[in-house]
XYZ file of C-alpha atoms in Angstrom:
301
model
C 30.935 -31.961 -34.331
C 33.061 -30.190 -31.687
C 33.446 -26.566 -31.777
C 36.178 -24.180 -31.015
C 34.919 -20.409 -29.580
C 37.662 -17.898 -28.852
C 36.862 -17.928 -24.704
C 37.189 -14.868 -23.106
C 37.448 -14.317 -19.269
C 35.962 -11.522 -17.877
C 38.366 -9.214 -16.183
C 38.429 -9.405 -12.528
C 36.952 -12.643 -13.000
C 39.095 -13.826 -10.296
C 37.717 -11.567 -7.466
C 34.171 -10.687 -6.531
C 32.391 -8.561 -8.757
C 33.117 -5.092 -8.863
C 31.789 -1.695 -8.600
C 31.158 -0.352 -11.713
C 34.031 -2.723 -13.627
C 35.158 -2.142 -17.095
C 35.159 -3.969 -19.459
C 37.210 -3.830 -22.323
C 35.329 -4.510 -25.803
C 35.621 -8.280 -27.560
C 37.954 -8.876 -30.856
C 36.589 -10.638 -32.984
C 36.027 -14.340 -32.404
C 37.899 -17.117 -34.920
C 35.157 -20.181 -34.522
C 35.826 -23.579 -36.828
C 34.438 -25.897 -36.931
C 35.739 -29.177 -36.839
C 34.703 -32.869 -38.974
C 30.660 -32.290 -40.566
C 28.534 -29.421 -39.969
C 25.101 -29.912 -40.210
C 24.405 -26.001 -39.975
C 26.952 -25.063 -42.705
C 28.653 -28.170 -44.223
C 30.655 -26.348 -46.735
C 32.258 -25.415 -43.328
C 32.877 -21.738 -44.093
C 31.614 -19.535 -41.485
C 30.372 -15.526 -42.587
C 31.140 -13.072 -39.656
C 27.690 -12.378 -38.899
C 27.571 -16.403 -38.025
C 30.558 -15.255 -34.620
C 30.195 -14.471 -30.939
C 32.322 -15.260 -28.244
C 31.865 -17.059 -24.411
C 32.632 -15.471 -21.734
C 33.566 -16.692 -18.393
C 32.378 -15.101 -14.805
C 33.174 -16.091 -11.604
C 30.765 -14.498 -8.804
C 32.123 -15.123 -5.200
C 29.514 -14.967 -2.966
C 28.670 -15.429 0.772
C 24.902 -15.401 0.444
C 24.455 -19.169 -1.441
C 24.475 -22.100 -0.049
C 27.642 -24.254 0.740
C 25.915 -27.203 -1.940
C 25.768 -24.944 -4.555
C 29.721 -23.878 -4.347
C 30.999 -24.448 -8.006
C 27.271 -24.659 -9.472
C 27.254 -23.150 -13.206
C 25.054 -21.129 -15.009
C 25.104 -20.475 -19.194
C 23.307 -16.897 -20.007
C 21.851 -16.068 -23.124
C 20.210 -12.515 -23.834
C 18.843 -11.019 -27.202
C 18.382 -13.348 -29.454
C 15.996 -11.248 -31.681
C 14.709 -14.397 -34.087
C 14.866 -13.191 -37.672
C 16.455 -10.896 -40.336
C 18.526 -8.839 -37.153
C 20.673 -12.369 -36.301
C 21.796 -15.456 -38.156
C 19.975 -19.277 -37.472
C 23.198 -20.390 -37.705
C 24.948 -17.739 -34.895
C 21.629 -18.849 -32.540
C 22.134 -22.653 -33.004
C 25.653 -22.603 -32.583
C 25.110 -20.343 -29.620
C 22.808 -23.661 -28.564
C 25.438 -26.198 -29.442
C 28.187 -24.612 -27.338
C 25.612 -23.820 -23.731
C 24.822 -28.182 -24.310
C 28.668 -28.741 -24.537
C 29.330 -26.822 -21.402
C 26.734 -29.037 -19.605
C 25.929 -26.056 -16.977
C 23.661 -27.156 -13.910
C 21.525 -23.887 -15.485
C 20.116 -22.029 -18.226
C 18.420 -18.612 -17.908
C 17.267 -16.762 -21.155
C 16.852 -13.095 -20.272
C 14.407 -11.417 -23.006
C 13.880 -10.566 -26.311
C 13.144 -13.549 -28.294
C 11.896 -12.067 -31.838
C 12.500 -8.162 -32.454
C 9.283 -6.701 -34.335
C 7.727 -8.658 -37.282
C 5.224 -11.872 -35.638
C 6.966 -13.485 -38.864
C 10.092 -15.208 -36.574
C 7.768 -16.045 -33.715
C 7.366 -20.279 -34.987
C 11.658 -20.347 -35.074
C 11.730 -19.060 -31.427
C 11.085 -22.498 -30.532
C 13.130 -24.389 -33.243
C 15.919 -22.611 -32.826
C 15.841 -22.543 -29.024
C 14.859 -25.812 -28.498
C 17.259 -28.665 -27.780
C 19.306 -26.778 -24.125
C 19.768 -28.826 -21.769
C 19.089 -28.922 -18.121
C 16.694 -26.303 -16.234
C 15.841 -23.331 -18.443
C 14.492 -20.404 -16.944
C 12.965 -17.696 -19.155
C 11.585 -14.274 -18.422
C 10.070 -11.853 -21.473
C 11.928 -8.397 -22.675
C 9.782 -5.357 -24.373
C 10.022 -6.774 -27.849
C 8.103 -9.797 -26.790
C 5.761 -7.963 -24.731
C 5.258 -5.826 -28.082
C 4.868 -8.728 -30.592
C 2.949 -11.949 -28.509
C 4.411 -12.479 -25.215
C 1.771 -14.998 -24.622
C 2.829 -17.059 -27.391
C 6.123 -16.907 -26.357
C 5.329 -18.243 -23.118
C 3.397 -20.797 -24.806
C 5.845 -21.687 -27.332
C 8.487 -22.293 -24.416
C 6.640 -24.105 -22.107
C 5.763 -26.283 -24.684
C 9.895 -26.988 -24.737
C 9.837 -27.849 -20.392
C 11.122 -24.685 -20.014
C 10.087 -22.398 -17.187
C 8.927 -19.083 -17.823
C 8.625 -16.955 -15.061
C 6.783 -12.957 -15.279
C 6.656 -11.772 -11.510
C 6.782 -14.729 -10.508
C 9.794 -17.404 -8.132
C 10.457 -20.637 -8.151
C 12.604 -23.049 -5.221
C 14.288 -25.746 -7.419
C 16.972 -28.567 -6.070
C 19.999 -28.047 -7.449
C 23.012 -30.256 -6.593
C 21.011 -31.481 -3.221
C 20.100 -28.085 -2.051
C 17.587 -25.882 -2.791
C 17.944 -22.884 -5.229
C 15.444 -19.809 -5.686
C 14.783 -18.569 -9.133
C 13.074 -15.254 -9.336
C 11.931 -13.804 -12.448
C 10.625 -9.883 -13.137
C 9.051 -9.149 -16.138
C 10.236 -6.352 -18.497
C 10.406 -2.828 -16.957
C 10.426 -1.336 -19.893
C 6.964 -1.943 -20.903
C 5.832 -1.718 -17.232
C 4.698 -5.205 -16.561
C 7.607 -5.841 -13.851
C 6.193 -6.351 -10.632
C 9.440 -7.259 -7.418
C 7.114 -7.303 -4.868
C 5.050 -9.744 -6.599
C 8.049 -11.925 -7.415
C 9.377 -11.632 -3.861
C 6.073 -12.268 -2.609
C 6.776 -15.915 -0.510
C 10.165 -16.566 -1.743
C 12.741 -17.966 0.768
C 14.517 -14.778 2.155
C 17.801 -16.389 2.529
C 20.018 -19.147 0.477
C 21.178 -18.895 -3.386
C 18.463 -16.611 -4.650
C 18.902 -15.742 -8.318
C 17.423 -12.826 -10.152
C 16.804 -12.980 -14.147
C 14.705 -9.441 -15.300
C 15.427 -8.257 -18.555
C 15.821 -4.079 -18.096
C 19.284 -3.621 -15.791
C 17.735 -1.067 -14.070
C 15.151 -3.662 -12.126
C 18.046 -3.833 -10.260
C 17.518 -0.527 -7.915
C 14.015 -1.920 -7.208
C 15.618 -5.283 -5.303
C 16.234 -5.408 -1.640
C 18.860 -3.658 -0.953
C 22.169 -5.437 0.752
C 19.942 -8.917 0.451
C 23.053 -11.287 -1.432
C 21.230 -10.769 -4.787
C 22.222 -11.461 -8.562
C 20.463 -10.552 -11.250
C 21.143 -11.581 -14.851
C 19.890 -8.864 -17.783
C 20.096 -7.832 -20.735
C 18.421 -5.056 -22.522
C 21.497 -3.076 -23.831
C 23.348 -5.274 -26.421
C 26.237 -3.931 -24.786
C 26.113 -0.768 -25.850
C 25.362 -1.839 -29.808
C 27.646 1.010 -31.464
C 30.584 2.072 -28.750
C 32.172 5.374 -29.314
C 33.662 5.999 -26.173
C 32.159 8.396 -23.862
C 29.412 9.084 -25.947
C 27.239 6.149 -26.120
C 28.178 5.867 -21.956
C 26.447 9.410 -22.309
C 23.311 8.864 -23.980
C 22.802 5.311 -22.102
C 22.427 7.258 -18.906
C 20.326 9.982 -20.626
C 17.800 7.180 -21.875
C 18.130 5.283 -18.020
C 19.794 2.729 -18.697
C 23.365 3.225 -16.761
C 24.188 -0.178 -16.932
C 25.366 -1.128 -20.055
C 27.746 -4.355 -20.094
C 29.329 -6.424 -17.712
C 29.738 -6.010 -13.549
C 27.636 -3.607 -11.513
C 27.119 -3.475 -7.598
C 24.359 -1.915 -7.174
C 22.803 -1.394 -3.819
C 24.707 -4.077 -2.765
C 23.516 -6.559 -5.041
C 25.087 -7.879 -8.278
C 24.061 -7.321 -11.268
C 25.342 -8.947 -14.837
C 24.278 -7.197 -18.035
C 24.860 -9.668 -20.694
C 26.336 -8.115 -24.117
C 23.321 -10.617 -26.018
C 23.521 -12.914 -29.115
C 21.308 -10.505 -31.612
C 21.457 -7.341 -33.756
C 24.166 -6.564 -36.262
C 27.152 -8.318 -37.980
C 25.721 -8.750 -41.311
C 21.968 -8.380 -40.121
C 20.198 -4.634 -40.430
C 21.586 -2.639 -37.222
C 25.175 -1.709 -37.125
C 27.114 -2.970 -34.166
C 30.911 -2.265 -33.304
C 32.792 -2.861 -29.795
C 30.359 -5.147 -28.654
C 30.705 -9.253 -29.624
C 27.734 -11.286 -29.831
C 28.206 -13.051 -26.426
C 27.075 -16.320 -24.721
C 28.153 -15.660 -21.117
C 28.695 -18.084 -18.481
C 29.228 -18.478 -14.995
C 30.198 -20.135 -11.791
C 29.397 -19.308 -7.960
C 31.824 -19.733 -5.859
C 30.602 -19.445 -1.656
C 32.957 -17.251 -0.320
C 32.950 -18.602 3.247
C 33.732 -22.757 1.723
C 36.266 -20.846 -0.368
C 38.408 -19.628 2.485
C 37.919 -22.912 4.108
C 39.455 -25.275 1.283
C 42.847 -22.411 1.255
C 43.431 -23.180 4.527
């Protein structure tokens, strides 16, 4: 089965991440199945099953030359349960596997308030190919973070709670730093970085975007976050003001924070046919291509 999904390109994707780069709301994603569809045999997709794929180019000076062209997929805020269509989640997993990224990042909030969907998290998010790294969100801690950690580890995924891992990807070491949730007071940036390499390709996972303010400044880091659902219900000017008052100035897309890069994913769950209204912020699966700035300059000569 091959899926045809509308693929959106982030504004300014051919350039390095800009200061608080604005991102326009995505339009409706026309998603159709071609051939037999085990997820929905009648091949009709409801609006609640839709999401967009976004592409982003990250030009960095600090990454290892061997990681020029490295591909990353990010899923965030899945919220398994009545807030998110099971079909949407399984299609998102299929879309990630079809793209065959080098790394897959899951950045928190796999459930909402009830423990009932906990077993389904493992069922719906299983089968992601390649190294998968996971951090927890505030809802995960409110429900049952130890259960979720056990479930992800049973799938062979690496869960990081104020921890880091050095892995070899494309023949060179790469450091993944996973910071626990900031909203619930579980984040410990110092513990996460303790003993970690101080140079090379270093990628940070943290559910809450403001964690980026606690990272070592001008350290060549990229933080991948979620939490905000891209604003969830966008009323131009009002949504941004409310989020700032709540201590969440980073709503969606690209930002520069203290000389490092931050990307805030719009999240896959919450809305479009569920009990929560969503407007002007489309569910997202994000893909990133890392480019070594020096390697790009050499290739251009």
